[in-house]
Coordinates of N, CA and C in Angstrom, one line a residue:
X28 N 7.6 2.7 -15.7 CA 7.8 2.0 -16.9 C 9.3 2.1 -17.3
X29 N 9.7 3.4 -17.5 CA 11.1 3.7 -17.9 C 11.9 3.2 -16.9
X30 N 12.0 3.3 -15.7 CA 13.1 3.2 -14.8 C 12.5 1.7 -13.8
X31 N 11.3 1.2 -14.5 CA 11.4 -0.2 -14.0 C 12.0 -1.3 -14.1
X32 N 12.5 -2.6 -13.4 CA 13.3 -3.4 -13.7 C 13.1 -4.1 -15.1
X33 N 11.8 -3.9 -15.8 CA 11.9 -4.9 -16.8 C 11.8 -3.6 -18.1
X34 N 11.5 -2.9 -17.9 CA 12.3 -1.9 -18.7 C 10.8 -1.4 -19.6
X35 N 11.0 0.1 -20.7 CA 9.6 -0.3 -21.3 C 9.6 -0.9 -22.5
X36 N 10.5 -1.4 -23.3 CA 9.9 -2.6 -23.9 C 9.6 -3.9 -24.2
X37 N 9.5 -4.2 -22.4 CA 8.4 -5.1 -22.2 C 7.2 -5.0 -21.8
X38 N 7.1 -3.6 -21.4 CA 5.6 -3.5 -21.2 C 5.0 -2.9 -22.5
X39 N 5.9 -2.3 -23.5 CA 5.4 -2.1 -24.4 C 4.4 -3.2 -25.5
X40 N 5.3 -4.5 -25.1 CA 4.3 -5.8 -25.5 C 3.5 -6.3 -24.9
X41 N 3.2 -5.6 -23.5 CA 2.1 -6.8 -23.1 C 0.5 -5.9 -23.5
X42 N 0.1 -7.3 -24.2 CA -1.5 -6.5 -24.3 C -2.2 -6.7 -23.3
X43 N -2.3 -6.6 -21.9 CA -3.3 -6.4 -21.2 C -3.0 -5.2 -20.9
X44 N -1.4 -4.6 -20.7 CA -1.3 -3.6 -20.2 C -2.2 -2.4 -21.3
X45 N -2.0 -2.8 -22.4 CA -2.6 -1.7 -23.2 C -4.4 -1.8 -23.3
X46 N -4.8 -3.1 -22.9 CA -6.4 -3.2 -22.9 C -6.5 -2.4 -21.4
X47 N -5.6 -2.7 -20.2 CA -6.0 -2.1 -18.8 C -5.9 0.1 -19.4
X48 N -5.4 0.5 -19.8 CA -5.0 2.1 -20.3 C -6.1 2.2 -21.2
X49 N -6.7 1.3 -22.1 CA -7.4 1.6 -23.3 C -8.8 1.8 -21.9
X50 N -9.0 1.0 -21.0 CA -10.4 0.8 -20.1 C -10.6 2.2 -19.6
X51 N -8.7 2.7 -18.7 CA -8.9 3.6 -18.1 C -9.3 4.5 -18.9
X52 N -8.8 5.4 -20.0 CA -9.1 6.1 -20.9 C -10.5 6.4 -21.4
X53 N -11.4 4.8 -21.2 CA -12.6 4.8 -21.9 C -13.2 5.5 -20.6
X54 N -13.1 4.9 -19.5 CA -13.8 6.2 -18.2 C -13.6 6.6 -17.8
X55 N -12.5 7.4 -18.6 CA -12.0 9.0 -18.4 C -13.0 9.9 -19.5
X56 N -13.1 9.4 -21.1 CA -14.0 9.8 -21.8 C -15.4 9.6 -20.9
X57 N -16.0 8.9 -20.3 CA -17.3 8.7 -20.2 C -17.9 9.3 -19.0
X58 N -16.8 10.1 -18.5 CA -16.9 11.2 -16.9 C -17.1 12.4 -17.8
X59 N -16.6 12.6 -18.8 CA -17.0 14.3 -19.0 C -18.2 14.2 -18.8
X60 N -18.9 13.6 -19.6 CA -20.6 14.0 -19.7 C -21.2 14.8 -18.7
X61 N -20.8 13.4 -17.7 CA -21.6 13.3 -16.4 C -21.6 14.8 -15.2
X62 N -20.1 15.0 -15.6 CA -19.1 15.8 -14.6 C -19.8 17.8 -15.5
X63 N -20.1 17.4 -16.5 CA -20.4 18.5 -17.2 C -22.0 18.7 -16.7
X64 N -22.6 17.7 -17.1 CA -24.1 17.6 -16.4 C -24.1 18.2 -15.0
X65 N -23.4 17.8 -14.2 CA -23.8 17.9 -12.9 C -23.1 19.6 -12.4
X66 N -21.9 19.9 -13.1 CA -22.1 21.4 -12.9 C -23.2 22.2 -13.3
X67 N -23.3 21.9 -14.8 CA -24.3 22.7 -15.4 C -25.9 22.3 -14.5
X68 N -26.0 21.5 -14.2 CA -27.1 21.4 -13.3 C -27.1 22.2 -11.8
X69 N -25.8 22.2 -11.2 CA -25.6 22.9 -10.2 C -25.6 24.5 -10.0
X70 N -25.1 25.1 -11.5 CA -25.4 26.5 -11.9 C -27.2 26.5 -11.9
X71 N -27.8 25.6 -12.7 CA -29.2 26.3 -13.0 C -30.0 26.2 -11.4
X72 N -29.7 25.4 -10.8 CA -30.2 25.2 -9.4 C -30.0 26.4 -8.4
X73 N -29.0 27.0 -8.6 CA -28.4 28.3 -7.5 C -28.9 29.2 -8.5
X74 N -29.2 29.5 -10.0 CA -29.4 30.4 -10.2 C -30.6 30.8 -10.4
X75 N -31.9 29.5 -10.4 CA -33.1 29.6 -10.5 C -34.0 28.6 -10.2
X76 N -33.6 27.7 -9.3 CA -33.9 26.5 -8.7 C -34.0 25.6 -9.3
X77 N -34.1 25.4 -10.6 CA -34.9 24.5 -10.9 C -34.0 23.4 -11.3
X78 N -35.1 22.3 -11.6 CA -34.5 20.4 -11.5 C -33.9 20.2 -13.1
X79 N -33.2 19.3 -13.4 CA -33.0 19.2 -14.4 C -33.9 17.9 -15.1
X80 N -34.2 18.1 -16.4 CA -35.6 17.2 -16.6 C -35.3 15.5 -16.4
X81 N -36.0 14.9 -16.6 CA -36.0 13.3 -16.1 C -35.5 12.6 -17.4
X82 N -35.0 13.2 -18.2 CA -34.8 12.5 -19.5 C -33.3 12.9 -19.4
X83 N -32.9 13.9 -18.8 CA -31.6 14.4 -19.0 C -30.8 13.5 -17.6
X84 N -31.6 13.0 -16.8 CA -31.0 12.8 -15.5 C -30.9 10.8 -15.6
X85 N -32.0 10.3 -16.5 CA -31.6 8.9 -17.4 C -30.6 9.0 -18.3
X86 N -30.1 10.1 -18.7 CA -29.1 9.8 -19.5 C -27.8 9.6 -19.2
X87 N -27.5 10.8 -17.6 CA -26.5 10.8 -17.5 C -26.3 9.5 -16.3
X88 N -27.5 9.4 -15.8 CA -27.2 7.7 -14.8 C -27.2 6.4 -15.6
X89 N -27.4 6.4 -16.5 CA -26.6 5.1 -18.1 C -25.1 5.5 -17.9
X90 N -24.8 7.0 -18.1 CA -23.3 6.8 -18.5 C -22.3 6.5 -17.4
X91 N -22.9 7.3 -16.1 CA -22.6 6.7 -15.1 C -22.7 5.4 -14.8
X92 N -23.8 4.3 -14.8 CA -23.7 3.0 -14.7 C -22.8 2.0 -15.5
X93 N -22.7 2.7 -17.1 CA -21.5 2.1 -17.8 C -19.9 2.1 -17.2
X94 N -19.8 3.1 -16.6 CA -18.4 3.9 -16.0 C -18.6 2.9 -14.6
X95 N -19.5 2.8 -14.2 CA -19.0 2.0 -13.0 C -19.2 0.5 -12.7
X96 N -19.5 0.0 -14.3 CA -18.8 -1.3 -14.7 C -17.6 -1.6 -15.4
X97 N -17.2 -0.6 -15.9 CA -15.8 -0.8 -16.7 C -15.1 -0.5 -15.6
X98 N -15.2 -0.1 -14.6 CA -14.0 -0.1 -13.3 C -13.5 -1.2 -12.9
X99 N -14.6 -2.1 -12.4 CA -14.0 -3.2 -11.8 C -13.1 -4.4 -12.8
X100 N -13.7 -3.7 -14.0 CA -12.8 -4.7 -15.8 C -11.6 -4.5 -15.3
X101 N -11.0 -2.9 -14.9 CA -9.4 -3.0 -14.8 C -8.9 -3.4 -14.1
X102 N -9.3 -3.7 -13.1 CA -8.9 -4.7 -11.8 C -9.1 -6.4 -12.2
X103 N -9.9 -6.6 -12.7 CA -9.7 -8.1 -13.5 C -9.3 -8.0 -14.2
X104 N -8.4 -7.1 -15.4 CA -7.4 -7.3 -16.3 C -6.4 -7.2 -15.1
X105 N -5.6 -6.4 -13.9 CA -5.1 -6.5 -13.7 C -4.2 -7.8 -13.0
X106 N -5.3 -7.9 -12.1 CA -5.0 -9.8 -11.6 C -4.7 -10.8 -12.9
X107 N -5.6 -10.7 -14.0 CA -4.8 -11.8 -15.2 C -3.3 -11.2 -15.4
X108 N -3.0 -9.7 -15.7 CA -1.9 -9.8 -16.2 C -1.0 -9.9 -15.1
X109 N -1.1 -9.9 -13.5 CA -0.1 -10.0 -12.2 C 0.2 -11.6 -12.8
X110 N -1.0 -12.4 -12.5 CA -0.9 -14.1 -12.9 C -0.1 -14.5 -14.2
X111 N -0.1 -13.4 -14.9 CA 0.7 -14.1 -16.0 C 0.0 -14.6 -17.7
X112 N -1.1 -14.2 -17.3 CA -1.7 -14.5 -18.4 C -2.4 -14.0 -19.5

């Protein structure tokens, strides 16, 4: 941004670039969960086998399914803002 040819305040104005960072951001927030679940799942498993319940394992494959729809959003914001628009 700093040392690119258009400098950063021009990217400072384009709003896709700031909707493409606001997406990445949102599933970066929406990996903790998941990333937390699945350790703490992996501790209770080595330390006593057991499964984690079926309500806890819907919750965290929602958050995951959200996160791996907003992925491909930043790749179509990115193509609009390459095109120019």
């Amino acid at each position: 941004v700093f040392w690119g040819i258009k400098g950063a305040s021009w990217y400072a104005t384009q709003p896709l670039l700031h909707l493409k960072v606001t997406l990445f951001v949102v599933m970066v927030l929406l990996s903790i969960g998941p990333t937390l679940a699945f350790r703490r799942w992996r501790r209770a498993l080595h330390a006593t086998g057991a499964l984690p319940a079926a309500a806890e394992v819907a919750r965290v494959r929602r958050l995951v399914m959200v996160q791996s729809h907003v992925l491909p959003l930043i790749a179509v914001v990115a193509v609009f803002w390459a095109r120019g628009w």
